[in-house]
Amino acid sequence: MLQWLTQMRTAFGASFLWLVCLIYFTQGFRSFVWTAVSYQLKDGLKLTPSVSQFVFSVAFFPWSIKPLYGIISDCIPIKGRKRVPYLIISTVFSLVPWLVLGLNESVRSSSWHLTSLLTVQNFGSAMADVVIDAMIAEAVRFERASFAGDLQSMSWLAMAFGGICGSLSGGYALTNFKIDTIFLLFAILPSLQLLSCGLVKENSVSSKVLDSSTLENSSKANGNSSSMDGDDFLDKKSSSSTFRRKKSQKDNKAVAAVISTELENVVKVDSLVSSWFHSLKSAAYSLCCAFGKPIIFRPMAWFFLAHVAVPNLSTVMFYYQTEFLNLDASFLGTARVLGWLGLMIGTFAYNQYLKTMKLRRILMWAHIGLTVLGLLDVVLVSRLNLVFGISDRIMVLCGSALTDAVNQFKFMPFLILSGQLCPPGIEGTLFALFMSINNLGSTLGSFMGASLASILNISSGSFDNLLLGMVIQVLCTLIPIVFLFLIPMEATGVSA
């Protein structure tokens, strides 16, 4: 292990590896603070489950437009650099909202202000995620391509470790600290991330701007011409007239210099804006052409449908677990730890045993597994588990760990297909587009869950119709199986 880390540090540099691990650790550690957000919405603002679900859906929408951040950072460099300036900007956006929420109680107590700041925070986190992915791709391409898998594995390990630490400490923090303190404690990580941005060096890229030497020569020529005309005129005048003309000559030169400088700046700005516009237009056109191909559009449509067709009732279940089952924050944090462990086990099991299996078959069994696990929630809500002597805690723990493991069997084919379908030259941006489609589907699934909870009149302290909602969710989980024909028939984890 130590030798592997030494090789990675030699290949990419200690500061770069530190920044990658810190950003991915922070992404995983977000469970520490978002658990506090859930309690703030429920206990602080007294929002109903459907409204809380709606707030989360709005707040996480910035993750659905990740290609926009990638295209902008690719096409519009800041002072000749494409990555580090945008990483600094995104880190500021992800840091400031937590500071404001931690220091200002009135903002924390307003659902509108809280939703706005959480959306801004997710905007910063999503942009940082896109930028660091681009930096990893560039580092692998230009430095050591043989370390590509190792760098990705290290990133996943850092995020999983952050998720475990955040889930364990989040429950403890909610028991021992106030909400505002938790917000401020989490702000330490983006602060470290902001400081670490200065440790990474990035090569400047050349900006294509029109040559302005002609303007400078023209300016000098105009100045000399004015001087010559003035000298010819001065030979015929008196000494007082000479003084006035010399003063007028200096004024003319100053005016000419100002005009030429302004003209030069206008040409530079116009050229730069034109270059940016053409770069953005070219990137957008390439994305549209690539995404318009059936081999790309069809599988991405399936993954989008797989999220949209299933209403997400996770926030409603959070209310049910904390208010009806009286499960404390520490226990729910432990359940999330098991979820992270299930995710890691699912990844390992897929890489070891399922790589050669057809993706259609994997996705079919994944959705059948999710349907069966959904029945566990039905049993929990119907209270049948007590009839068989199974405690609520065991049901929640098993459901959390197993659901995340099975979800990973569904997510791994998505990653594999995304990598296989990306055409050369626009891999990073198109992969970000694929991830955004996946995230947008999840967001719309959350909206569907919020709408379903509202239609069924599920509210805090009133869970009479929750059983019906869970049954609908289970039935909807089977819908994507009908559309598996959209996935390439021969696609596996090895080849497409």
XYZ file of C-alpha atoms in Angstrom:
496
model
C 0.000 0.000 0.000
C 2.797 2.412 0.945
C 4.682 1.574 -2.247
C 1.533 2.203 -4.309
C 1.057 5.634 -2.703
C 4.716 6.477 -3.302
C 4.370 5.601 -6.984
C 1.235 7.724 -7.280
C 2.905 10.670 -5.589
C 5.898 10.381 -7.928
C 3.647 10.204 -10.976
C 1.281 13.094 -10.216
C 2.800 15.125 -7.388
C 1.881 15.261 -3.714
C -0.095 18.514 -3.920
C -2.296 17.249 -6.767
C -3.028 13.951 -5.011
C -3.825 15.822 -1.803
C -6.297 18.063 -3.629
C -7.982 15.106 -5.366
C -8.338 13.150 -2.122
C -9.564 16.220 -0.221
C -12.269 17.070 -2.773
C -13.553 13.494 -3.000
C -13.371 13.075 0.787
C -15.415 16.268 1.138
C -17.986 14.942 -1.352
C -18.418 11.828 0.762
C -18.341 13.739 4.061
C -21.323 15.824 2.937
C -23.529 13.270 4.710
C -22.276 14.874 7.948
C -23.928 18.207 7.203
C -26.872 17.108 5.056
C -28.204 15.014 7.915
C -28.317 18.251 9.896
C -30.128 19.916 6.983
C -32.775 17.181 7.100
C -33.388 17.824 10.791
C -33.435 21.584 10.237
C -36.182 21.206 7.633
C -38.157 18.824 9.832
C -37.687 20.268 13.328
C -36.523 23.832 12.699
C -38.836 24.863 9.870
C -41.597 22.313 10.594
C -41.960 21.457 6.898
C -44.130 18.577 5.739
C -42.431 15.538 4.128
C -43.564 16.533 0.631
C -42.254 20.105 1.011
C -38.932 18.848 2.397
C -38.626 16.484 -0.544
C -39.321 19.416 -2.871
C -36.624 21.524 -1.167
C -34.066 18.758 -1.615
C -35.057 18.355 -5.265
C -34.545 22.061 -5.964
C -31.318 22.244 -3.960
C -29.721 19.356 -5.849
C -30.747 20.555 -9.314
C -27.261 22.098 -10.031
C -25.920 18.555 -10.248
C -28.157 18.052 -13.289
C -26.406 20.677 -15.435
C -22.792 19.562 -14.996
C -21.944 19.724 -18.745
C -22.503 23.482 -18.606
C -19.680 23.846 -16.099
C -17.429 21.601 -18.188
C -18.072 23.502 -21.420
C -17.497 26.884 -19.778
C -14.235 25.821 -18.116
C -13.039 24.217 -21.370
C -13.861 27.167 -23.621
C -13.390 30.252 -21.430
C -10.006 30.305 -19.656
C -9.463 32.801 -16.828
C -6.072 34.483 -17.162
C -4.979 31.666 -19.426
C -5.952 28.856 -17.050
C -8.913 26.501 -17.404
C -9.066 24.584 -14.111
C -7.625 26.168 -10.972
C -9.512 29.521 -11.258
C -12.816 27.673 -11.689
C -11.920 25.373 -8.816
C -11.345 28.433 -6.623
C -14.668 29.981 -7.703
C -16.578 26.753 -7.099
C -14.969 26.296 -3.682
C -16.022 29.799 -2.656
C -19.590 29.013 -3.720
C -19.534 25.799 -1.690
C -17.997 27.494 1.373
C -19.888 30.771 1.810
C -23.425 29.283 2.211
C -22.339 27.157 5.192
C -20.751 30.195 6.845
C -23.897 32.265 6.301
C -26.168 29.496 7.585
C -23.944 28.936 10.588
C -23.696 32.593 11.579
C -27.151 33.943 10.691
C -30.126 32.423 12.480
C -32.744 34.405 10.552
C -31.461 32.999 7.240
C -31.507 29.500 8.697
C -35.098 29.970 9.792
C -36.387 31.000 6.350
C -37.259 28.182 3.979
C -36.723 30.440 0.948
C -33.294 31.652 2.078
C -32.262 28.157 3.164
C -33.275 26.631 -0.173
C -31.435 29.356 -2.103
C -28.215 28.930 -0.135
C -28.350 25.148 -0.375
C -28.783 25.465 -4.154
C -25.773 27.792 -4.365
C -23.763 25.359 -2.250
C -24.627 22.461 -4.548
C -23.719 24.613 -7.535
C -20.232 25.046 -6.088
C -19.877 21.367 -5.183
C -21.052 20.201 -8.621
C -18.696 22.577 -10.418
C -15.773 21.455 -8.245
C -16.648 17.850 -9.069
C -16.576 18.582 -12.816
C -13.315 20.522 -12.623
C -11.458 17.914 -10.565
C -12.673 15.173 -12.934
C -11.265 17.193 -15.839
C -7.974 17.691 -13.995
C -7.745 13.937 -13.354
C -8.421 13.195 -17.038
C -5.759 15.670 -18.140
C -3.240 14.382 -15.610
C -3.780 10.815 -16.755
C -3.563 11.790 -20.429
C -0.438 13.924 -20.219
C 1.423 12.410 -17.281
C 0.989 8.698 -16.589
C -1.827 6.964 -18.450
C -0.870 3.647 -16.839
C -2.060 5.008 -13.474
C -5.578 5.851 -14.694
C -7.294 2.993 -12.846
C -5.242 3.595 -9.701
C -6.160 7.280 -9.631
C -9.869 6.527 -10.045
C -9.688 3.848 -7.343
C -8.027 6.286 -4.983
C -10.766 8.849 -5.679
C -13.532 6.330 -4.917
C -11.766 5.187 -1.758
C -11.421 8.783 -0.569
C -15.125 9.448 -1.185
C -16.183 6.207 0.518
C -13.947 6.963 3.496
C -15.428 10.453 3.685
C -18.939 9.008 3.547
C -18.239 6.588 6.390
C -16.629 9.289 8.544
C -19.444 11.748 7.778
C -22.187 9.263 8.575
C -20.583 8.161 11.847
C -19.780 11.656 13.077
C -23.021 13.199 11.774
C -25.214 11.326 14.234
C -22.862 12.144 17.123
C -22.745 15.812 16.128
C -26.536 16.098 16.039
C -26.717 14.652 19.537
C -24.051 16.930 21.027
C -23.964 20.132 18.942
C -26.385 22.717 17.633
C -27.257 22.942 13.955
C -25.307 26.168 13.446
C -22.168 24.599 14.933
C -22.451 21.649 12.542
C -22.656 24.020 9.570
C -19.553 25.889 10.719
C -17.641 22.680 11.427
C -18.296 21.397 7.929
C -17.077 24.731 6.497
C -13.562 23.716 7.593
C -13.275 21.269 4.685
C -14.110 23.770 1.890
C -11.741 26.206 3.608
C -8.914 23.662 3.420
C -9.892 22.992 -0.187
C -9.653 26.702 -0.994
C -6.181 26.938 0.552
C -5.060 23.792 -1.268
C -5.960 25.267 -4.667
C -2.915 27.511 -4.378
C -0.600 24.496 -4.115
C -1.459 23.124 -7.561
C 0.275 24.615 -10.572
C -1.473 24.801 -13.926
C 0.088 25.600 -17.280
C -1.314 28.616 -19.081
C -3.120 28.124 -22.367
C -2.643 30.562 -25.244
C -5.622 32.748 -26.096
C -6.089 33.505 -29.752
C -6.378 37.263 -29.926
C -5.935 39.360 -33.060
C -2.508 40.953 -33.452
C -2.574 44.604 -32.471
C 0.861 45.578 -33.822
C -0.798 47.270 -36.752
C -2.754 49.482 -34.389
C 0.399 50.373 -32.466
C 2.262 51.227 -35.670
C -0.719 53.233 -36.823
C -0.774 55.075 -33.531
C 2.926 55.897 -33.789
C 2.513 56.987 -37.387
C -0.329 59.305 -36.443
C 1.756 60.739 -33.668
C 4.739 61.393 -35.971
C 2.481 62.929 -38.585
C 1.079 65.331 -36.040
C 4.574 66.210 -34.958
C 5.732 66.882 -38.510
C 2.739 69.058 -39.287
C 3.240 70.978 -36.084
C 6.973 71.598 -36.762
C 6.258 72.864 -40.257
C 3.671 75.211 -38.900
C 5.847 76.417 -36.015
C 8.569 77.709 -38.358
C 6.171 80.445 -39.504
C 4.900 81.690 -36.126
C 6.061 83.850 -33.302
C 7.404 82.518 -29.999
C 4.023 82.912 -28.231
C 2.318 81.052 -31.053
C 5.038 78.404 -30.839
C 4.240 77.778 -27.166
C 0.551 77.402 -27.880
C 1.160 75.013 -30.757
C 3.524 72.827 -28.718
C 0.861 72.558 -26.046
C -1.743 71.697 -28.678
C 0.632 69.098 -30.144
C 1.005 67.356 -26.779
C -2.756 67.339 -26.340
C -3.242 65.829 -29.780
C -0.702 63.103 -29.035
C -2.420 62.300 -25.744
C -5.818 62.113 -27.420
C -4.426 59.928 -30.194
C -2.833 57.590 -27.646
C -6.077 57.270 -25.707
C -8.095 56.605 -28.850
C -5.634 54.008 -30.140
C -5.544 52.264 -26.734
C -9.322 52.166 -26.533
C -9.544 50.883 -30.098
C -6.935 48.228 -29.348
C -8.830 47.101 -26.219
C -12.114 46.959 -28.125
C -10.532 44.780 -30.832
C -8.992 42.495 -28.209
C -12.282 42.119 -26.325
C -14.240 41.537 -29.526
C -11.711 38.945 -30.662
C -11.732 37.192 -27.278
C -15.529 37.146 -27.074
C -15.714 35.870 -30.635
C -13.226 33.117 -29.816
C -15.221 32.109 -26.731
C -18.460 32.123 -28.697
C -17.075 29.895 -31.451
C -15.574 27.504 -28.876
C -18.868 27.236 -27.000
C -20.782 26.805 -30.269
C -18.402 24.074 -31.446
C -18.589 22.199 -28.109
C -22.395 22.390 -28.023
C -22.632 21.214 -31.638
C -20.311 18.263 -30.966
C -22.407 17.262 -27.949
C -25.654 17.460 -29.906
C -24.241 15.405 -32.791
C -22.860 12.752 -30.443
C -25.982 12.548 -28.321
C -28.206 12.353 -31.395
C -26.759 8.955 -32.325
C -29.116 6.072 -31.372
C -26.240 4.036 -29.876
C -25.799 6.843 -27.312
C -29.327 8.211 -26.987
C -31.123 4.908 -26.365
C -29.178 3.630 -23.307
C -29.083 7.106 -21.749
C -32.860 7.317 -22.241
C -33.209 4.050 -20.303
C -31.152 5.263 -17.331
C -33.133 8.515 -17.294
C -36.414 6.588 -17.405
C -35.227 4.224 -14.666
C -35.050 7.193 -12.284
C -38.097 9.147 -13.430
C -40.438 6.129 -13.401
C -39.785 5.423 -9.704
C -41.036 8.081 -7.225
C -38.403 8.722 -4.560
C -39.901 8.663 -1.057
C -36.619 8.743 0.894
C -37.421 12.009 2.688
C -40.870 10.705 3.625
C -39.239 7.576 5.065
C -36.830 9.771 7.028
C -39.814 11.486 8.673
C -41.416 8.100 9.335
C -38.262 6.655 10.880
C -37.617 9.635 13.158
C -41.198 10.519 14.168
C -43.104 7.240 14.111
C -40.338 4.709 14.794
C -38.436 7.167 17.045
C -35.036 6.233 15.646
C -32.311 8.639 16.808
C -29.721 10.427 14.668
C -26.831 8.231 15.829
C -28.587 5.075 14.687
C -29.497 6.583 11.299
C -25.854 7.581 10.885
C -24.853 3.962 11.532
C -27.360 2.823 8.915
C -25.745 5.144 6.393
C -22.335 3.689 7.233
C -23.671 0.254 6.349
C -24.969 1.803 3.133
C -21.465 3.014 2.222
C -20.031 -0.403 3.061
C -22.715 -2.005 0.902
C -21.725 0.311 -1.943
C -18.075 -0.759 -1.637
C -19.038 -4.445 -1.464
C -21.262 -4.023 -4.503
C -18.390 -2.446 -6.440
C -16.027 -5.259 -5.462
C -18.556 -7.978 -6.294
C -19.274 -6.462 -9.699
C -15.590 -6.156 -10.631
C -14.853 -9.704 -9.493
C -17.825 -11.703 -10.711
C -20.128 -9.747 -13.028
C -17.869 -8.058 -15.566
C -18.544 -10.580 -18.306
C -22.306 -10.736 -17.775
C -24.608 -8.958 -20.239
C -25.575 -5.516 -18.949
C -29.242 -6.107 -19.772
C -29.258 -9.095 -17.456
C -27.454 -7.228 -14.674
C -29.880 -4.312 -14.860
C -32.882 -6.640 -14.913
C -31.754 -8.475 -11.762
C -30.798 -5.179 -10.123
C -34.349 -3.866 -10.519
C -35.820 -7.157 -9.361
C -33.567 -6.903 -6.299
C -34.650 -3.314 -5.670
C -38.278 -4.444 -5.914
C -37.701 -7.158 -3.304
C -35.911 -4.680 -1.020
C -38.788 -2.258 -1.525
C -41.025 -4.936 -0.056
C -38.942 -4.688 3.132
C -40.120 -1.078 3.474
C -43.681 -2.250 2.838
C -43.289 -4.797 5.651
C -41.800 -2.111 7.917
C -44.607 0.393 7.282
C -47.307 -2.282 7.624
C -45.677 -3.394 10.930
C -45.637 -7.043 9.817
C -42.019 -7.296 10.981
C -43.200 -7.100 14.600
C -45.489 -10.071 14.020
C -42.402 -12.149 13.166
C -40.372 -10.671 16.015
C -38.020 -8.614 13.805
C -37.138 -5.225 15.279
C -37.464 -1.976 13.328
C -33.728 -1.311 13.671
C -32.776 -4.574 11.955
C -35.196 -3.840 9.110
C -33.737 -0.361 8.583
C -30.123 -1.554 8.781
C -30.638 -4.407 6.317
C -32.629 -2.266 3.930
C -30.039 0.522 3.899
C -27.005 -1.689 3.301
C -28.595 -4.021 0.767
C -30.307 -1.256 -1.209
C -27.062 0.666 -1.692
C -25.244 -2.528 -2.715
C -27.885 -3.376 -5.336
C -27.965 0.221 -6.556
C -24.245 -0.095 -7.217
C -24.960 -3.066 -9.526
C -27.123 -0.621 -11.442
C -24.655 2.269 -11.354
C -21.612 0.295 -12.522
C -23.209 -0.584 -15.911
C -24.027 3.101 -16.283
C -20.371 4.046 -15.759
C -19.199 1.312 -18.114
C -21.599 2.233 -20.908
C -20.787 5.923 -20.488
C -17.084 5.243 -20.910
C -17.623 2.965 -23.897
C -19.981 5.297 -25.757
C -17.943 8.524 -25.470
C -16.401 9.468 -28.846
C -12.738 10.594 -28.862
C -12.136 14.284 -28.263
C -15.171 15.116 -26.126
C -14.950 12.339 -23.538
C -14.947 14.630 -20.507
C -17.843 16.848 -21.520
C -19.990 13.997 -22.844
C -19.368 11.940 -19.705
C -20.455 14.966 -17.647
C -23.589 15.079 -19.813
C -24.272 11.407 -19.074
C -23.855 12.028 -15.343
C -26.171 15.028 -15.566
C -28.843 12.927 -17.273
C -28.538 10.447 -14.437
C -28.710 13.233 -11.832
C -31.612 14.963 -13.593
C -33.516 11.685 -13.575
C -32.895 11.369 -9.829
C -34.059 14.951 -9.279
C -37.255 14.393 -11.257
C -37.777 11.148 -9.339
C -37.611 13.192 -6.136
C -40.177 15.624 -7.548
C -42.386 12.645 -8.363
C -42.006 11.412 -4.788
C -42.899 14.839 -3.401
C -45.964 14.987 -5.637
C -47.046 11.485 -4.611
C -46.670 12.339 -0.911
C -48.725 15.487 -1.442
C -51.472 13.620 -3.336
C -51.667 10.970 -0.605
C -51.760 13.671 2.107
C -48.732 12.211 3.896
C -47.594 14.750 6.469
C -45.612 14.936 9.665
C -47.447 12.775 12.214
C -49.901 11.479 9.612
C -48.600 8.390 7.804
C -51.881 6.594 7.167
C -51.369 6.495 3.399
C -47.618 5.805 3.480
C -48.223 2.076 2.941
C -50.052 2.823 -0.313
C -47.211 5.110 -1.370
C -44.625 2.381 -0.732
C -46.678 -0.150 -2.720
C -46.837 2.289 -5.660
C -43.079 2.792 -5.439
C -42.461 -0.969 -5.498
C -44.683 -1.465 -8.544
C -43.027 1.417 -10.384
C -39.609 -0.180 -9.789
C -40.586 -2.907 -12.263
C -41.409 -0.453 -15.090
C -37.797 0.050 -16.360
C -37.457 -3.710 -16.960
C -39.987 -3.395 -19.809
C -37.702 -0.914 -21.607
C -34.427 -2.851 -21.334
C -34.460 -3.257 -25.124
C -32.906 0.243 -25.193
C -29.673 -1.180 -23.744
C -27.284 -2.648 -26.385
C -27.905 -6.403 -26.494
C -24.293 -7.560 -26.486
C -22.926 -4.936 -24.069
C -20.931 -6.308 -21.138
C -18.540 -4.901 -18.593
C -15.655 -5.728 -20.918
C -16.886 -4.603 -24.332
C -19.846 -2.959 -25.957
